[in-house]
Each structure stands twice: as C-alpha cells, then as structure tokens.
Amino acid sequence: KRRPLKVVTTVALLMALVTVSGSNEILPYVNQFKSRRPFSLEINKIVPPAAPLYIYADTMDDFNFYTQREVISVLSSPGDLADVLRQTENSYLLIKERDLKSLPMFGWGEVVVRDSLGSTTWNLVSLNSQ
C-alpha cells in the first residue's frame, strides 16, 4: 500500500531537485551570453551620471535597468539625432552597428566602446565631444 506513495514522493522530490539545481547552475551560465549587464556596467564607468545618454531606435529597457537610469531617451529618427547633435553639452548615444553604418557620421564624436553579443553589436558613441 505504501509503495506507490513512496514512488510518487521520490519522483516529486527528484523533479524539485532538478528544477532547483537547473535554475541555480545552468540558467546563470546561459544568461551571461544574452545579458546586457556587463556592457551596461562598462557604460556606467564611462558616462557620468549627469551626462545625457540616448539610445537610437530601440525601446527595450535592458540598458535602463542595468545602468540604473530612470529613463534613457529614445531617438527614433535621424532628425531626432540631428537635434541632439545641435546641443552644446556632451552627451552619449547607444546605437547598434547596423544603424551606425547606415547613418552619416558627420559631426559626431567617436565610438568609445563596442560590445558584441550574439548577432548584435552595440556602440557607445560620445557626441559633441570637442
């Protein structure tokens, strides 16, 4: 009579153990290949907290979260980027490699740091740097 109960209990405990060990051992290892955290920490070292930081044509909140900024303004068009370039203050722009290649670089600053993750390469560009 107690044998089926022991089997069910053993299987349930085994499944729980596999789930917990998987989440503690495997998922953090896999997450390092898709997380923006290391690049965001590098951004925090370069960009002062008071300096404006923009992101071009991307609405994901990964960088907001990891850089611990309330909002990173999204520049959705080349016109928005041109408006930012007219400002006199130093600012920074996060932009994907494909967008960086498609936009004219006249009057921009320089690429400060670059990070590739999977098929996407992100660039941190210093704008208006004299």
PDB file of C-alpha atoms in Angstrom:
ATOM      1  CA  LYS A   1       0.000   0.000   0.000  1.00  0.00           C
ATOM      2  CA  ARG A   2       2.787   2.479   0.795  1.00  0.00           C
ATOM      3  CA  ARG A   3       4.932   1.623  -2.194  1.00  0.00           C
ATOM      4  CA  PRO A   4       3.079   3.840  -4.756  1.00  0.00           C
ATOM      5  CA  LEU A   5       3.178   6.756  -2.287  1.00  0.00           C
ATOM      6  CA  LYS A   6       6.954   6.387  -1.919  1.00  0.00           C
ATOM      7  CA  VAL A   7       7.395   6.294  -5.700  1.00  0.00           C
ATOM      8  CA  VAL A   8       5.303   9.433  -6.217  1.00  0.00           C
ATOM      9  CA  THR A   9       7.126  11.231  -3.378  1.00  0.00           C
ATOM     10  CA  THR A  10      10.541  10.225  -4.725  1.00  0.00           C
ATOM     11  CA  VAL A  11       9.702  11.359  -8.254  1.00  0.00           C
ATOM     12  CA  ALA A  12       8.316  14.681  -6.986  1.00  0.00           C
ATOM     13  CA  LEU A  13      11.422  15.317  -4.874  1.00  0.00           C
ATOM     14  CA  LEU A  14      13.678  14.386  -7.786  1.00  0.00           C
ATOM     15  CA  MET A  15      11.828  16.801 -10.086  1.00  0.00           C
ATOM     16  CA  ALA A  16      12.091  19.566  -7.488  1.00  0.00           C
ATOM     17  CA  LEU A  17      15.817  18.917  -7.069  1.00  0.00           C
ATOM     18  CA  VAL A  18      16.422  19.013 -10.822  1.00  0.00           C
ATOM     19  CA  THR A  19      14.426  22.244 -11.148  1.00  0.00           C
ATOM     20  CA  VAL A  20      16.270  23.992  -8.319  1.00  0.00           C
ATOM     21  CA  SER A  21      19.715  22.847  -9.437  1.00  0.00           C
ATOM     22  CA  GLY A  22      18.922  23.809 -13.018  1.00  0.00           C
ATOM     23  CA  SER A  23      17.898  27.298 -12.035  1.00  0.00           C
ATOM     24  CA  ASN A  24      20.956  27.733  -9.814  1.00  0.00           C
ATOM     25  CA  GLU A  25      23.583  26.154 -12.064  1.00  0.00           C
ATOM     26  CA  ILE A  26      22.504  26.255 -15.705  1.00  0.00           C
ATOM     27  CA  LEU A  27      20.438  29.426 -16.126  1.00  0.00           C
ATOM     28  CA  PRO A  28      23.079  31.895 -14.840  1.00  0.00           C
ATOM     29  CA  TYR A  29      25.589  30.304 -17.215  1.00  0.00           C
ATOM     30  CA  VAL A  30      23.225  30.679 -20.177  1.00  0.00           C
ATOM     31  CA  ASN A  31      22.185  34.197 -19.129  1.00  0.00           C
ATOM     32  CA  GLN A  32      25.720  35.550 -19.454  1.00  0.00           C
ATOM     33  CA  PHE A  33      25.505  35.026 -23.203  1.00  0.00           C
ATOM     34  CA  LYS A  34      22.428  37.206 -23.652  1.00  0.00           C
ATOM     35  CA  SER A  35      22.619  39.739 -20.825  1.00  0.00           C
ATOM     36  CA  ARG A  36      23.455  43.413 -21.379  1.00  0.00           C
ATOM     37  CA  ARG A  37      24.681  43.755 -17.802  1.00  0.00           C
ATOM     38  CA  PRO A  38      28.472  43.646 -18.416  1.00  0.00           C
ATOM     39  CA  PHE A  39      28.233  46.259 -21.181  1.00  0.00           C
ATOM     40  CA  SER A  40      25.951  48.419 -19.022  1.00  0.00           C
ATOM     41  CA  LEU A  41      28.469  48.343 -16.175  1.00  0.00           C
ATOM     42  CA  GLU A  42      31.136  49.487 -18.618  1.00  0.00           C
ATOM     43  CA  ILE A  43      28.824  52.300 -19.739  1.00  0.00           C
ATOM     44  CA  ASN A  44      28.411  53.372 -16.101  1.00  0.00           C
ATOM     45  CA  LYS A  45      32.192  53.680 -15.773  1.00  0.00           C
ATOM     46  CA  ILE A  46      32.447  55.911 -18.852  1.00  0.00           C
ATOM     47  CA  VAL A  47      29.280  58.036 -18.809  1.00  0.00           C
ATOM     48  CA  PRO A  48      28.904  60.387 -15.835  1.00  0.00           C
ATOM     49  CA  PRO A  49      25.506  60.101 -14.100  1.00  0.00           C
ATOM     50  CA  ALA A  50      24.631  63.690 -15.018  1.00  0.00           C
ATOM     51  CA  ALA A  51      25.535  63.326 -18.701  1.00  0.00           C
ATOM     52  CA  PRO A  52      22.656  62.755 -21.126  1.00  0.00           C
ATOM     53  CA  LEU A  53      22.500  59.233 -22.513  1.00  0.00           C
ATOM     54  CA  TYR A  54      20.381  58.419 -25.555  1.00  0.00           C
ATOM     55  CA  ILE A  55      19.596  55.211 -27.408  1.00  0.00           C
ATOM     56  CA  TYR A  56      18.891  55.064 -31.119  1.00  0.00           C
ATOM     57  CA  ALA A  57      15.815  53.202 -32.393  1.00  0.00           C
ATOM     58  CA  ASP A  58      15.486  50.689 -29.545  1.00  0.00           C
ATOM     59  CA  THR A  59      12.783  50.624 -26.888  1.00  0.00           C
ATOM     60  CA  MET A  60      13.976  47.709 -24.756  1.00  0.00           C
ATOM     61  CA  ASP A  61      14.576  48.551 -21.116  1.00  0.00           C
ATOM     62  CA  ASP A  62      17.708  46.419 -20.645  1.00  0.00           C
ATOM     63  CA  PHE A  63      20.032  49.396 -20.516  1.00  0.00           C
ATOM     64  CA  ASN A  64      17.677  51.443 -18.315  1.00  0.00           C
ATOM     65  CA  PHE A  65      17.659  48.659 -15.761  1.00  0.00           C
ATOM     66  CA  TYR A  66      21.341  47.793 -15.739  1.00  0.00           C
ATOM     67  CA  THR A  67      22.655  51.370 -15.926  1.00  0.00           C
ATOM     68  CA  GLN A  68      20.228  52.294 -13.127  1.00  0.00           C
ATOM     69  CA  ARG A  69      18.919  55.297 -15.034  1.00  0.00           C
ATOM     70  CA  GLU A  70      15.309  56.279 -14.729  1.00  0.00           C
ATOM     71  CA  VAL A  71      14.918  56.857 -18.462  1.00  0.00           C
ATOM     72  CA  ILE A  72      17.215  56.647 -21.444  1.00  0.00           C
ATOM     73  CA  SER A  73      15.650  58.790 -24.146  1.00  0.00           C
ATOM     74  CA  VAL A  74      14.969  57.026 -27.426  1.00  0.00           C
ATOM     75  CA  LEU A  75      15.948  58.789 -30.643  1.00  0.00           C
ATOM     76  CA  SER A  76      13.688  57.235 -33.236  1.00  0.00           C
ATOM     77  CA  SER A  77      14.825  59.080 -36.356  1.00  0.00           C
ATOM     78  CA  PRO A  78      17.835  60.803 -37.894  1.00  0.00           C
ATOM     79  CA  GLY A  79      16.038  64.100 -37.256  1.00  0.00           C
ATOM     80  CA  ASP A  80      15.942  63.429 -33.521  1.00  0.00           C
ATOM     81  CA  LEU A  81      19.647  62.638 -33.651  1.00  0.00           C
ATOM     82  CA  ALA A  82      20.350  65.880 -35.513  1.00  0.00           C
ATOM     83  CA  ASP A  83      18.521  67.819 -32.778  1.00  0.00           C
ATOM     84  CA  VAL A  84      20.712  66.216 -30.112  1.00  0.00           C
ATOM     85  CA  LEU A  85      23.859  66.974 -32.132  1.00  0.00           C
ATOM     86  CA  ARG A  86      22.928  70.673 -32.131  1.00  0.00           C
ATOM     87  CA  GLN A  87      23.112  70.769 -28.340  1.00  0.00           C
ATOM     88  CA  THR A  88      26.287  72.171 -26.813  1.00  0.00           C
ATOM     89  CA  GLU A  89      26.582  69.748 -23.936  1.00  0.00           C
ATOM     90  CA  ASN A  90      28.479  66.468 -24.125  1.00  0.00           C
ATOM     91  CA  SER A  91      26.160  63.515 -24.458  1.00  0.00           C
ATOM     92  CA  TYR A  92      26.368  59.842 -25.306  1.00  0.00           C
ATOM     93  CA  LEU A  93      24.473  57.585 -27.686  1.00  0.00           C
ATOM     94  CA  LEU A  94      23.907  53.835 -27.638  1.00  0.00           C
ATOM     95  CA  ILE A  95      23.480  52.639 -31.199  1.00  0.00           C
ATOM     96  CA  LYS A  96      23.501  49.285 -32.961  1.00  0.00           C
ATOM     97  CA  GLU A  97      26.255  48.665 -35.502  1.00  0.00           C
ATOM     98  CA  ARG A  98      23.814  48.369 -38.419  1.00  0.00           C
ATOM     99  CA  ASP A  99      22.285  51.781 -37.590  1.00  0.00           C
ATOM    100  CA  LEU A 100      25.719  53.312 -37.107  1.00  0.00           C
ATOM    101  CA  LYS A 101      26.706  52.200 -40.617  1.00  0.00           C
ATOM    102  CA  SER A 102      23.500  53.491 -42.185  1.00  0.00           C
ATOM    103  CA  LEU A 103      23.629  56.987 -40.671  1.00  0.00           C
ATOM    104  CA  PRO A 104      26.054  59.683 -41.814  1.00  0.00           C
ATOM    105  CA  MET A 105      28.745  60.239 -39.164  1.00  0.00           C
ATOM    106  CA  PHE A 106      29.411  63.911 -39.968  1.00  0.00           C
ATOM    107  CA  GLY A 107      29.711  65.961 -36.785  1.00  0.00           C
ATOM    108  CA  TRP A 108      29.569  63.012 -34.421  1.00  0.00           C
ATOM    109  CA  GLY A 109      32.086  62.224 -31.775  1.00  0.00           C
ATOM    110  CA  GLU A 110      33.856  58.917 -31.560  1.00  0.00           C
ATOM    111  CA  VAL A 111      32.952  55.353 -30.680  1.00  0.00           C
ATOM    112  CA  VAL A 112      34.081  54.997 -27.081  1.00  0.00           C
ATOM    113  CA  VAL A 113      33.315  51.325 -26.528  1.00  0.00           C
ATOM    114  CA  ARG A 114      31.801  48.494 -28.532  1.00  0.00           C
ATOM    115  CA  ASP A 115      30.222  45.232 -27.393  1.00  0.00           C
ATOM    116  CA  SER A 116      29.021  42.249 -29.402  1.00  0.00           C
ATOM    117  CA  LEU A 117      26.510  39.794 -28.065  1.00  0.00           C
ATOM    118  CA  GLY A 118      25.210  37.196 -30.460  1.00  0.00           C
ATOM    119  CA  SER A 119      24.480  38.843 -33.782  1.00  0.00           C
ATOM    120  CA  THR A 120      24.031  42.338 -32.318  1.00  0.00           C
ATOM    121  CA  THR A 121      26.861  44.812 -31.803  1.00  0.00           C
ATOM    122  CA  TRP A 122      26.220  47.872 -29.639  1.00  0.00           C
ATOM    123  CA  ASN A 123      28.335  51.022 -29.733  1.00  0.00           C
ATOM    124  CA  LEU A 124      28.623  53.788 -27.174  1.00  0.00           C
ATOM    125  CA  VAL A 125      29.330  56.991 -29.082  1.00  0.00           C
ATOM    126  CA  SER A 126      30.467  60.206 -27.445  1.00  0.00           C
ATOM    127  CA  LEU A 127      28.514  63.021 -29.117  1.00  0.00           C
ATOM    128  CA  ASN A 128      29.580  66.652 -29.357  1.00  0.00           C
ATOM    129  CA  SER A 129      32.971  65.965 -27.837  1.00  0.00           C
ATOM    130  CA  GLN A 130      35.338  68.829 -28.515  1.00  0.00           C
TER     131      GLN A 130
END
